[in-house]
Coordinates of C-alpha atoms in Angstrom, one line a residue:
X1 CA 40.7 118.8 107.5
X2 CA 40.3 121.5 104.9
X3 CA 42.9 122.7 102.7
X4 CA 44.4 126.2 103.9
X5 CA 43.9 128.8 101.3
X6 CA 46.7 131.4 102.8
X7 CA 48.6 132.3 105.5
X8 CA 46.0 133.8 107.6
X9 CA 44.0 130.8 107.3
X10 CA 47.2 128.8 108.7
X11 CA 47.3 131.2 111.7
X12 CA 43.6 130.6 112.6
X13 CA 43.9 127.5 112.0
X14 CA 46.9 126.8 114.5
X15 CA 45.0 128.9 116.9
X16 CA 41.8 126.6 116.9
X17 CA 44.1 123.8 117.9
X18 CA 46.0 125.6 120.7
X19 CA 42.8 126.8 122.0
X20 CA 41.3 123.3 122.0
X21 CA 44.2 121.9 123.8
X22 CA 44.7 124.7 126.3
X23 CA 44.8 123.6 130.1
X24 CA 46.7 121.0 131.7
X25 CA 45.3 117.8 130.7
X26 CA 47.9 114.9 131.0
X27 CA 49.1 113.3 128.0
X28 CA 51.0 109.7 128.0
X29 CA 53.7 110.0 124.9
X30 CA 54.9 106.3 124.2
X31 CA 58.0 106.1 122.1
X32 CA 56.5 104.4 119.4
X33 CA 60.0 104.2 117.4
X34 CA 61.6 101.1 115.6
X35 CA 63.6 100.6 118.9
X36 CA 61.2 100.9 121.4
X37 CA 58.5 98.7 119.4
X38 CA 60.9 96.0 119.1
X39 CA 61.0 95.6 123.1
X40 CA 57.4 95.8 123.4
X41 CA 56.1 99.4 123.1
X42 CA 53.1 98.5 121.2
X43 CA 51.9 96.4 124.0
X44 CA 52.5 99.3 126.3
X45 CA 50.6 101.5 124.2
X46 CA 47.6 99.1 124.0
X47 CA 47.7 98.8 127.8
X48 CA 47.5 102.2 128.7
X49 CA 44.7 102.9 126.3
X50 CA 42.9 100.0 127.7
X51 CA 43.5 101.2 131.3
X52 CA 42.7 104.9 130.9
X53 CA 39.3 103.6 129.7
X54 CA 38.7 101.3 132.4
X55 CA 39.6 104.2 134.8
X56 CA 36.9 106.7 133.0
X57 CA 39.9 109.0 132.5
X58 CA 39.7 108.6 128.7
X59 CA 37.8 111.9 127.9
X60 CA 40.9 114.0 129.7
X61 CA 43.7 112.0 129.3
X62 CA 45.7 111.5 125.6
X63 CA 48.2 108.7 124.6
X64 CA 50.2 109.3 122.0
X65 CA 52.3 107.5 119.6
X66 CA 55.2 109.4 119.8
X67 CA 58.6 109.4 117.7
X68 CA 61.8 108.6 119.3
X69 CA 63.6 110.6 122.0
X70 CA 66.8 108.9 121.9
X71 CA 67.2 107.2 124.9
X72 CA 67.2 103.6 123.5
X73 CA 68.9 102.1 126.1
X74 CA 66.0 102.2 128.4
X75 CA 63.0 101.4 126.0
X76 CA 60.4 101.5 125.7
X77 CA 60.1 105.3 127.1
X78 CA 57.1 106.7 128.7
X79 CA 56.9 110.9 129.0
X80 CA 53.9 112.1 130.7
X81 CA 53.0 115.6 129.7
X82 CA 52.8 118.2 131.0
X83 CA 55.1 117.4 134.1
X84 CA 57.8 115.5 131.7
X85 CA 57.3 112.7 133.9
X86 CA 59.7 110.1 132.5
X87 CA 59.4 106.6 133.0
X88 CA 61.8 104.1 131.5
X89 CA 61.9 100.5 130.5
X90 CA 58.1 100.1 130.9
X91 CA 56.4 97.3 130.5
X92 CA 52.5 96.3 130.1
X93 CA 52.1 95.1 133.3
X94 CA 53.4 98.5 134.8
X95 CA 50.8 100.4 133.2
X96 CA 47.9 99.6 135.7
X97 CA 50.2 101.4 138.5
X98 CA 51.1 104.3 136.3
X99 CA 47.7 105.1 135.6
X100 CA 46.4 104.6 139.2
X101 CA 49.3 106.4 141.0
X102 CA 50.4 108.9 138.4
X103 CA 47.2 110.1 136.1
X104 CA 44.7 109.4 138.9
X105 CA 46.6 110.3 142.0
X106 CA 49.0 112.5 141.0
X107 CA 52.2 110.4 142.5
X108 CA 55.3 109.2 141.1
X109 CA 55.9 105.5 140.3
X110 CA 59.6 105.9 141.9
X111 CA 60.4 102.3 140.4
X112 CA 60.2 103.3 137.1
X113 CA 62.3 106.5 137.1
X114 CA 65.8 106.7 136.0
X115 CA 68.3 105.8 138.9
X116 CA 71.8 106.6 138.7
X117 CA 74.0 104.2 139.0
X118 CA 76.7 105.4 141.2
X119 CA 74.4 107.6 143.6
X120 CA 71.2 106.0 143.6
X121 CA 69.5 109.3 142.7
X122 CA 66.4 109.0 140.9
X123 CA 65.2 112.1 138.1
X124 CA 61.6 112.7 137.5
X125 CA 61.6 114.5 134.6
X126 CA 63.4 113.9 131.3
X127 CA 65.3 117.0 131.3
X128 CA 66.9 116.1 134.8
X129 CA 68.3 112.5 133.2
X130 CA 72.2 112.8 132.8
X131 CA 71.7 111.5 129.4
X132 CA 69.2 114.3 128.3
X133 CA 70.7 117.2 130.6
X134 CA 74.0 117.3 128.7
X135 CA 72.2 117.6 125.3
X136 CA 70.7 120.5 123.3
X137 CA 67.9 119.0 121.5
X138 CA 66.7 121.4 118.7
X139 CA 65.6 118.5 116.3
X140 CA 65.0 115.5 118.8
X141 CA 63.1 117.4 121.1
X142 CA 59.9 117.2 119.5
X143 CA 59.7 113.6 118.6
X144 CA 58.3 113.0 122.0
X145 CA 55.9 115.7 122.1
X146 CA 53.9 114.4 118.9
X147 CA 52.3 111.9 117.2
X148 CA 53.9 111.6 114.2
X149 CA 50.8 110.6 112.3
X150 CA 48.8 113.4 113.4
X151 CA 49.8 116.6 111.2
X152 CA 47.4 118.8 113.8
X153 CA 50.5 117.7 116.5
X154 CA 53.1 119.4 114.5
X155 CA 51.0 122.4 113.5
X156 CA 50.2 122.9 117.1
X157 CA 53.9 123.2 117.8
X158 CA 54.5 125.8 115.2
X159 CA 54.8 123.4 112.5
X160 CA 54.6 125.1 108.9
X161 CA 55.1 128.2 110.4
X162 CA 58.3 128.9 108.6
X163 CA 56.8 128.0 105.5
X164 CA 54.2 130.3 106.3
X165 CA 56.2 132.9 107.3
X166 CA 58.7 132.4 103.9
X167 CA 55.7 132.4 101.4
X168 CA 54.0 135.7 102.8
X169 CA 56.8 137.6 103.7
X170 CA 60.2 136.6 102.3
X171 CA 61.7 136.2 98.8
X172 CA 63.3 133.4 97.6
X173 CA 66.5 135.3 98.1
X174 CA 65.6 136.0 101.5
X175 CA 65.2 132.4 102.5
X176 CA 68.2 131.3 100.6
X177 CA 70.2 134.3 102.2
X178 CA 69.1 133.2 105.7
X179 CA 70.3 129.7 105.0
X180 CA 73.8 131.0 103.7
X181 CA 74.0 133.1 106.7
X182 CA 73.3 130.3 109.4
X183 CA 76.2 128.4 107.5
X184 CA 74.3 125.4 107.9
X185 CA 76.4 122.2 106.6
X186 CA 75.1 119.6 105.3
X187 CA 74.8 117.0 107.9
X188 CA 75.4 113.8 105.7
X189 CA 78.9 113.5 105.6
X190 CA 81.2 116.2 103.7
X191 CA 80.0 119.2 105.4
X192 CA 79.4 121.4 102.3
X193 CA 77.6 124.4 102.9
X194 CA 73.7 123.9 102.2
X195 CA 73.4 127.8 101.5
X196 CA 76.0 127.8 98.5
X197 CA 74.8 124.5 97.3
X198 CA 71.3 125.7 97.0
X199 CA 72.5 128.9 95.4
X200 CA 74.8 127.2 92.7
X201 CA 71.4 125.4 91.9
X202 CA 69.3 128.5 91.5
X203 CA 71.7 130.1 89.7
X204 CA 72.5 127.6 86.9
X205 CA 70.6 127.8 84.0
X206 CA 67.7 125.4 83.5
X207 CA 63.7 125.0 83.1
X208 CA 63.4 122.7 85.9
X209 CA 65.3 121.7 89.3
X210 CA 65.0 119.3 91.7
X211 CA 65.2 119.0 95.6
X212 CA 66.1 116.1 97.0
X213 CA 66.3 114.3 100.5
X214 CA 69.0 111.5 101.0
X215 CA 67.6 109.2 103.7
X216 CA 69.3 106.3 102.5
X217 CA 71.3 105.9 105.7
X218 CA 73.6 103.0 105.1
X219 CA 76.3 103.3 107.8
X220 CA 76.5 100.1 110.3
X221 CA 74.9 101.5 113.6
X222 CA 73.6 104.7 112.2
X223 CA 69.5 105.7 112.9
X224 CA 69.7 109.4 113.3
X225 CA 67.5 109.9 110.1
X226 CA 65.4 106.9 110.5
X227 CA 64.3 108.3 114.1
X228 CA 63.3 111.8 112.4
X229 CA 61.5 110.1 109.5
X230 CA 59.9 107.8 111.9
X231 CA 59.3 110.9 114.5
X232 CA 58.9 113.9 112.9
X233 CA 58.5 113.5 109.1
X234 CA 56.7 117.3 108.8
X235 CA 59.9 118.6 110.1
X236 CA 61.5 117.5 107.0
X237 CA 59.1 118.2 104.4
X238 CA 58.6 121.9 105.4
X239 CA 62.4 121.9 105.5
X240 CA 62.3 120.2 101.7
X241 CA 59.4 122.8 100.3
X242 CA 61.5 126.0 102.2
X243 CA 64.5 124.8 100.0
X244 CA 62.0 124.4 96.8
X245 CA 60.9 127.6 97.1
X246 CA 64.3 129.1 97.4
X247 CA 65.9 127.5 94.5
X248 CA 62.8 127.7 92.3
X249 CA 62.3 123.9 92.5
X250 CA 58.7 122.2 92.0
X251 CA 59.3 118.6 92.5
X252 CA 61.1 117.3 94.9
X253 CA 62.2 113.3 96.1
X254 CA 62.9 111.5 99.2
X255 CA 65.2 108.7 98.6
X256 CA 64.3 106.2 101.7
X257 CA 65.4 103.0 102.3
X258 CA 63.1 100.1 101.9
X259 CA 64.5 98.6 105.1
X260 CA 62.9 101.3 106.8
X261 CA 59.4 100.7 106.7
X262 CA 57.8 102.4 109.6
X263 CA 59.9 105.8 108.3
X264 CA 58.3 105.2 104.9
X265 CA 54.7 104.2 106.0
X266 CA 54.8 107.6 108.3
X267 CA 56.8 110.0 105.5
X268 CA 53.7 108.6 103.0
X269 CA 51.1 109.4 105.3
X270 CA 52.9 112.9 106.2
X271 CA 52.8 113.7 102.5
X272 CA 49.2 112.9 102.3
X273 CA 48.3 115.1 105.2
X274 CA 50.2 117.9 104.1
X275 CA 48.5 117.8 100.7
X276 CA 45.0 117.9 102.0
X277 CA 45.8 120.6 104.3
X278 CA 47.5 123.0 101.4
X279 CA 51.2 122.3 102.4
X280 CA 51.9 120.8 99.1
X281 CA 50.5 120.9 95.9
X282 CA 49.1 124.0 93.9
X283 CA 49.4 127.1 95.1
X284 CA 50.7 126.7 98.5
X285 CA 49.1 128.5 101.2
X286 CA 47.8 130.7 98.2
X287 CA 51.4 131.8 97.5
X288 CA 51.0 130.7 93.8
X289 CA 54.2 128.2 94.3
X290 CA 53.4 124.9 93.4
X291 CA 55.5 121.8 94.8
X292 CA 55.2 118.1 95.0
X293 CA 57.0 115.5 96.4
X294 CA 58.1 112.0 95.6
X295 CA 59.0 109.0 97.5
X296 CA 61.6 106.2 96.4
X297 CA 62.4 102.9 98.2
X298 CA 65.9 102.3 97.6
X299 CA 67.2 98.7 97.7
X300 CA 69.7 99.1 100.5
X301 CA 73.1 99.6 98.9
X302 CA 75.7 101.3 100.5
X303 CA 76.8 103.5 97.6
X304 CA 73.4 104.8 96.9
X305 CA 74.2 107.2 99.6
X306 CA 76.7 108.9 97.5
X307 CA 74.8 111.9 95.4
X308 CA 75.7 110.6 92.0
X309 CA 74.9 107.0 92.6
X310 CA 71.4 108.0 94.4
X311 CA 70.7 110.3 91.7
X312 CA 71.1 107.4 89.0
X313 CA 69.2 105.2 91.1
X314 CA 66.5 107.4 90.9
X315 CA 66.6 108.0 87.1
X316 CA 65.6 104.0 87.3
X317 CA 69.2 102.9 86.7
X318 CA 71.3 100.8 88.6
X319 CA 72.6 102.9 91.6
X320 CA 76.5 103.8 90.6
X321 CA 78.4 106.9 91.0
X322 CA 79.4 108.8 87.8
X323 CA 82.5 111.3 87.5
X324 CA 81.5 114.9 88.7
X325 CA 82.8 117.1 85.9
X326 CA 80.1 119.4 86.6
X327 CA 78.7 119.2 90.5
X328 CA 75.2 117.8 90.8
X329 CA 73.5 120.5 92.1
X330 CA 74.4 122.4 88.4
X331 CA 73.7 119.0 86.7
X332 CA 72.1 116.1 88.3
X333 CA 69.0 114.6 88.3
X334 CA 68.1 113.9 84.6
X335 CA 70.8 116.7 83.9
X336 CA 69.1 119.1 85.8
X337 CA 70.0 121.4 88.8
X338 CA 69.2 118.9 91.8
X339 CA 69.9 119.9 95.4
X340 CA 70.7 116.9 97.5
X341 CA 70.9 117.1 101.1
X342 CA 70.3 114.5 104.2
X343 CA 67.2 114.2 106.4
X344 CA 69.2 116.0 109.1
X345 CA 70.2 119.3 106.9
X346 CA 66.6 119.5 105.7
X347 CA 65.2 119.5 109.1
X348 CA 67.2 122.3 110.5
X349 CA 66.0 124.6 107.8
X350 CA 62.7 125.6 109.6
X351 CA 64.2 126.5 112.7
X352 CA 66.5 128.7 110.9
X353 CA 63.7 130.3 108.9
X354 CA 61.7 130.9 112.3
X355 CA 64.1 131.7 114.1
X356 CA 66.8 133.5 112.1
X357 CA 70.4 133.0 111.3
X358 CA 71.9 134.6 114.2
X359 CA 70.1 132.4 116.7
X360 CA 71.3 129.4 114.7
X361 CA 75.1 130.6 114.7
X362 CA 75.2 131.3 118.2
X363 CA 75.5 127.7 119.1
X364 CA 78.5 125.8 117.5
X365 CA 82.3 126.4 116.5
X366 CA 83.8 128.8 114.2
X367 CA 83.3 126.8 111.1
X368 CA 80.4 124.1 112.6
X369 CA 77.3 125.8 113.7
X370 CA 73.9 124.6 115.2
X371 CA 73.9 121.0 116.8
X372 CA 74.7 117.4 115.6
X373 CA 72.6 113.9 116.4
X374 CA 74.8 111.3 116.5
X375 CA 74.0 107.6 117.2
X376 CA 76.2 106.4 120.4
X377 CA 76.8 103.5 120.3
X378 CA 79.3 100.5 121.0
X379 CA 80.8 99.7 124.3
X380 CA 79.1 102.8 126.3
X381 CA 76.5 102.5 129.1
X382 CA 74.0 104.6 127.6
X383 CA 73.3 103.7 123.9
X384 CA 71.3 105.9 121.6
X385 CA 70.6 109.2 119.9
X386 CA 72.3 112.2 121.3
X387 CA 71.9 115.8 120.2
X388 CA 74.7 118.2 120.9
X389 CA 75.9 121.3 120.1
X390 CA 78.7 121.6 117.7
X391 CA 82.3 122.3 119.9
X392 CA 81.0 120.0 122.4
X393 CA 84.2 117.6 123.2
X394 CA 84.3 113.9 122.8
X395 CA 84.8 113.0 126.3
X396 CA 81.5 115.1 127.2
X397 CA 79.5 113.0 124.8
X398 CA 80.8 109.7 126.1
X399 CA 81.4 110.3 129.6
X400 CA 78.8 112.9 130.5
X401 CA 75.8 111.6 128.2
X402 CA 77.3 108.5 127.3
X403 CA 77.7 107.5 130.9
X404 CA 81.4 105.9 130.0
X405 CA 82.6 102.5 129.2
X406 CA 80.5 99.9 131.5
X407 CA 81.8 97.1 133.4
X408 CA 85.2 99.1 134.5
X409 CA 86.6 98.8 131.1
X410 CA 89.2 101.2 129.6
X411 CA 88.2 103.7 127.0
X412 CA 90.4 102.8 124.1
X413 CA 88.9 104.4 121.2
X414 CA 85.6 106.4 119.2
X415 CA 85.0 106.1 115.9
X416 CA 83.1 108.6 114.3
X417 CA 81.8 109.0 110.3
X418 CA 80.8 105.6 109.7
X419 CA 82.9 103.3 107.5
X420 CA 84.4 106.4 106.0
X421 CA 85.5 107.9 109.4
X422 CA 88.4 107.4 111.6
X423 CA 89.4 106.0 115.1
X424 CA 90.2 108.9 117.4
X425 CA 92.1 107.7 120.6
X426 CA 92.0 108.5 124.3
X427 CA 94.7 111.0 124.2
X428 CA 92.3 113.2 122.0
X429 CA 88.9 113.0 124.3
X430 CA 89.0 116.6 124.5
X431 CA 88.7 117.2 120.7
X432 CA 85.7 119.3 120.1
X433 CA 83.2 118.0 117.7
X434 CA 83.1 119.9 114.6
X435 CA 83.4 119.1 110.8
X436 CA 87.0 120.4 110.3
X437 CA 88.3 119.3 113.9
X438 CA 87.7 115.8 112.9
X439 CA 88.8 115.8 109.8
X440 CA 92.2 117.7 111.0
X441 CA 92.7 114.2 113.1
X442 CA 91.8 111.7 110.1
X443 CA 88.2 111.3 111.0
X444 CA 85.0 113.0 109.6
X445 CA 81.6 114.0 110.7
X446 CA 79.9 111.5 108.4
X447 CA 76.1 111.5 109.1
X448 CA 77.1 111.2 112.7
X449 CA 77.8 107.3 113.8
X450 CA 80.0 107.2 116.8
X451 CA 81.2 103.9 118.1
X452 CA 82.7 103.5 121.3
X453 CA 85.4 100.7 121.7
X454 CA 87.0 99.5 125.1
X455 CA 90.2 97.8 125.8
X456 CA 89.0 94.6 124.6
X457 CA 88.8 96.1 121.3
X458 CA 91.6 95.1 118.6
X459 CA 92.1 98.3 116.6
X460 CA 93.5 96.2 113.8
X461 CA 90.3 94.0 113.6
X462 CA 88.5 97.0 113.6
X463 CA 90.3 97.9 110.5
X464 CA 89.8 94.7 108.9
X465 CA 86.0 95.0 109.8
X466 CA 85.6 98.4 108.4
X467 CA 87.5 97.4 104.8
X468 CA 85.3 94.5 104.7
X469 CA 81.9 96.2 104.9
X470 CA 83.3 98.5 102.0
X471 CA 84.8 96.0 99.6
X472 CA 81.1 94.0 100.1
X473 CA 79.4 97.8 99.5
X474 CA 82.0 98.8 96.9
X475 CA 80.0 99.0 93.6
X476 CA 83.1 98.0 91.5
X477 CA 82.9 100.5 89.1
X478 CA 86.3 101.9 89.3
X479 CA 89.7 99.7 89.6
X480 CA 91.2 101.5 92.8
X481 CA 88.1 100.8 94.9
X482 CA 87.0 97.8 93.6
X483 CA 90.8 96.3 93.4
X484 CA 92.2 98.5 96.0
X485 CA 90.1 97.5 99.1
X486 CA 90.2 93.8 98.1
X487 CA 93.8 93.7 98.3
X488 CA 93.6 95.8 101.4
X489 CA 91.1 93.6 103.0
X490 CA 93.8 90.3 101.9
X491 CA 96.5 92.0 103.8
X492 CA 94.6 92.6 106.8
X493 CA 93.3 89.2 107.0
X494 CA 97.2 88.0 106.8
X495 CA 97.6 90.1 109.8
X496 CA 94.8 89.3 112.0
X497 CA 95.6 85.6 111.3
X498 CA 99.3 86.1 112.8
X499 CA 100.7 85.8 109.2
X500 CA 101.3 89.2 108.3
X501 CA 104.9 91.3 107.7
X502 CA 106.3 94.6 107.9
X503 CA 106.4 94.9 104.0
X504 CA 102.5 94.5 104.6
X505 CA 102.1 97.6 106.4
X506 CA 103.9 99.3 103.9
X507 CA 102.1 97.8 100.9
X508 CA 98.9 98.8 102.6
X509 CA 99.9 102.4 103.3
X510 CA 100.8 102.6 99.6
X511 CA 97.3 101.1 98.4
X512 CA 95.7 103.3 100.8
X513 CA 97.1 106.4 98.9
X514 CA 96.5 105.3 95.4
X515 CA 92.5 104.5 96.6
X516 CA 92.3 107.9 98.3
X517 CA 93.4 109.6 94.9
X518 CA 92.4 107.7 92.6
X519 CA 88.8 106.5 93.2
X520 CA 85.9 107.6 91.3
X521 CA 83.8 108.8 94.4
X522 CA 84.0 109.9 97.8
X523 CA 83.0 106.8 99.3
X524 CA 86.1 105.1 97.4
X525 CA 88.3 108.1 98.3
X526 CA 87.3 107.9 101.9
X527 CA 87.3 104.3 102.2
X528 CA 91.1 104.0 103.4
X529 CA 90.0 106.3 106.5
X530 CA 89.6 103.6 109.0
X531 CA 93.1 101.9 108.3
X532 CA 94.7 104.6 108.4
X533 CA 93.6 106.3 111.5
X534 CA 94.1 103.2 113.2
X535 CA 97.5 102.6 111.9
X536 CA 98.3 106.3 112.9
X537 CA 97.1 106.0 116.5
X538 CA 97.3 102.1 117.1
X539 CA 100.6 101.2 115.1
X540 CA 102.0 99.4 117.8
X541 CA 98.9 96.7 117.8
X542 CA 99.5 95.7 113.8
X543 CA 103.5 95.2 115.3
X544 CA 102.3 93.1 117.8
X545 CA 100.3 91.3 115.7
X546 CA 103.3 91.0 113.0
X547 CA 106.4 90.7 115.1
X548 CA 105.3 88.7 118.4
X549 CA 102.2 86.8 116.9
X550 CA 100.2 88.4 119.3
X551 CA 97.0 90.3 120.0
X552 CA 97.4 92.7 122.5
X553 CA 93.4 93.0 123.1
X554 CA 93.0 89.4 123.4
X555 CA 90.7 89.5 120.4
X556 CA 91.8 87.9 117.3
X557 CA 90.5 84.3 117.6
X558 CA 93.2 83.1 115.2
X559 CA 96.0 84.4 117.8
X560 CA 94.4 84.0 121.1
X561 CA 94.3 80.3 122.9
X562 CA 92.0 79.9 126.0
X563 CA 93.2 78.0 129.2
X564 CA 91.2 77.2 132.5
X565 CA 93.1 78.6 135.8
X566 CA 92.9 75.2 137.9
X567 CA 92.9 77.5 141.1
X568 CA 89.9 79.5 139.8
X569 CA 87.6 76.4 138.3
X570 CA 84.7 75.4 140.2
X571 CA 83.6 72.5 137.8
X572 CA 80.2 74.2 137.5
X573 CA 80.1 72.6 134.1
X574 CA 78.6 75.8 132.3
X575 CA 81.8 76.1 129.7
X576 CA 81.4 72.5 128.8
X577 CA 77.8 72.6 128.0
X578 CA 78.4 75.9 125.9
X579 CA 81.6 74.6 123.9
X580 CA 80.3 74.1 120.2
X581 CA 83.6 72.1 119.6
X582 CA 83.5 69.5 122.7
X583 CA 87.0 70.5 123.6
X584 CA 86.4 70.8 127.5
X585 CA 86.6 67.9 129.5
X586 CA 85.4 67.6 133.4
X587 CA 83.0 66.5 135.7
X588 CA 81.4 67.6 139.0
X589 CA 84.4 68.0 141.2
X590 CA 86.9 67.7 138.7
X591 CA 88.6 70.7 137.3
X592 CA 87.6 71.4 133.9
X593 CA 90.4 71.3 131.0
X594 CA 90.4 72.6 127.2
X595 CA 91.9 70.3 124.6
X596 CA 93.8 72.8 122.8
X597 CA 93.7 70.9 119.6
X598 CA 90.3 70.7 119.4
X599 CA 89.5 74.1 120.6
X600 CA 88.2 76.1 117.6
X601 CA 89.2 80.0 119.9
X602 CA 85.4 80.7 119.6
X603 CA 85.6 82.1 123.3
X604 CA 82.2 80.7 124.2
X605 CA 83.8 79.6 127.6
X606 CA 85.3 82.8 128.3
X607 CA 81.9 84.8 127.7
X608 CA 79.8 82.0 130.1
X609 CA 82.1 81.9 132.7
X610 CA 80.5 83.3 135.9
X611 CA 82.0 86.5 137.0
X612 CA 82.6 85.0 140.5
X613 CA 84.7 82.3 139.0
X614 CA 86.5 83.9 136.3
X615 CA 88.5 81.1 135.7
X616 CA 88.9 81.2 131.8
X617 CA 92.0 82.7 130.7
X618 CA 92.9 83.9 127.6
X619 CA 96.5 83.7 126.3
X620 CA 98.0 85.5 123.0
X621 CA 101.9 85.8 122.2
X622 CA 102.8 83.1 125.1
X623 CA 102.8 79.3 125.7
X624 CA 99.6 77.9 126.9
X625 CA 100.4 75.7 130.4
X626 CA 100.2 72.1 130.2
X627 CA 96.8 70.6 131.1
X628 CA 97.2 69.2 134.9
X629 CA 97.1 65.4 135.3
X630 CA 94.3 63.3 135.5
X631 CA 95.1 62.7 139.4
X632 CA 95.1 66.2 140.3
X633 CA 92.1 67.8 138.5
X634 CA 90.2 67.5 142.3
X635 CA 88.7 70.8 142.8
X636 CA 90.8 72.6 145.2
X637 CA 88.9 74.5 148.0

């Protein structure tokens, strides 16, 4: 690998790679993202390498440690190119059959294909699986096609061609104009137009400027940025270099969580490779443009996702926000103009430069263009990462891609935007997903967390959960956030314990308003959103907790009692073995009984009772029936 001195050398190098890869030689791509590795992908990769060598196919069949393709629910994921044959939940013991049947014999192993639960139909190709078929994957699609630790894979797919194009035929203003015309809005939270942010930095008087990648990603359940960093780090680096070129920066930073070791490792490796080939460093591709990237590992504080707190941490101080009398794109890192965008935002930039603003804006709503990656989790059949065009409805995401709520349960709400987002009820499932559309209903795009909730979810407890998370993560610098959240959590704890009053609801709304207006940073200002949205759309659940001392979702431990239905109990003893407080009595052929005095309401008995018996009943807001007398506890036929 030698340094590429100019764009002609880049083109020649790419042609050489493509010529060497010409033909239909199969390649086995195994997802080596964190999720699939946790499910045994490392063993699958090693099994493929051994089996292919034993079969004598190692000269013609390659094995890639690929990035996350998104279908985490069914990992480890294996895709065999060029046919795109997709095998799911592959184990090392499946590999010999795949090599024998598919790689050597050209046949498909039917049992490892995706199977539709309703029809039983199987899908061979990745693009035919419903989870993928309804998506428009611009950023995630490349993950499964390349080895994230091989820059040649990225270059062969067209990587760094946007940089070569910009440096050889576009001025800095041209790059800036293209991003502005694309109306690329920041994917990290507020959705501020990236081009305007860049322009503000470019125009600010200064002798030095910076570009920064926000890879903090502190939202519970969110892992979009991690998947891109692990799977396709060069796409983020290329976007960052283009941004630096556009505003005249010569140094960039990546602020990434220390808890993302694979992402950090792949990123550092990518920087080393890009520097060696001449995409980073001095005189990039002979253009005279110099640019270097530094990596800063964050300690995992949620508040460091806020722009000023992140920059303060980069300066070597405690990561706390500071007043934004002047925007950080004008006066940011060390008081210099600094453009901060998140991972997904930067990864979109090479696509815009390569394909143009007109191509980018063909997808999306009037004010939200392009695609957006969401981490779809919670009470949903297909969990994982999904990339959809802006404007797709929540219903399409939840039902067509996510496969709906499992177990015959009823959908209740979807929470978007992370801890500072809001809960959207079923009546709004046809809402198009866009920055402004979500804000209009009291939620937000955020970085892309999307948590689905079913009928068993208590919305009061949901508000309490997010408020507790934000209370723990508040840096404590400003009183409205620090004390406001504490008081909100105290009142919510009262309500879920059945001790709340109507006055508490009014107080919660009053504190929320003050916190929203008076907090120092955006995280504090948006902290009341989960509470306010649940109060707005699920107020009857709060009132039931207060007025009837009842949890309608039968979820809050303090308000739910457990009782064993004598007609359903088969005396299997499973609940007795799992009860941590030894509150259940019973023996073989003897109906079990829960001692309400000893029961701690943990729900273990309800969770372990076999579905075929379904003997445990949850009761809230009503008296628990008296236990059967001892002489009537023989199991009924």
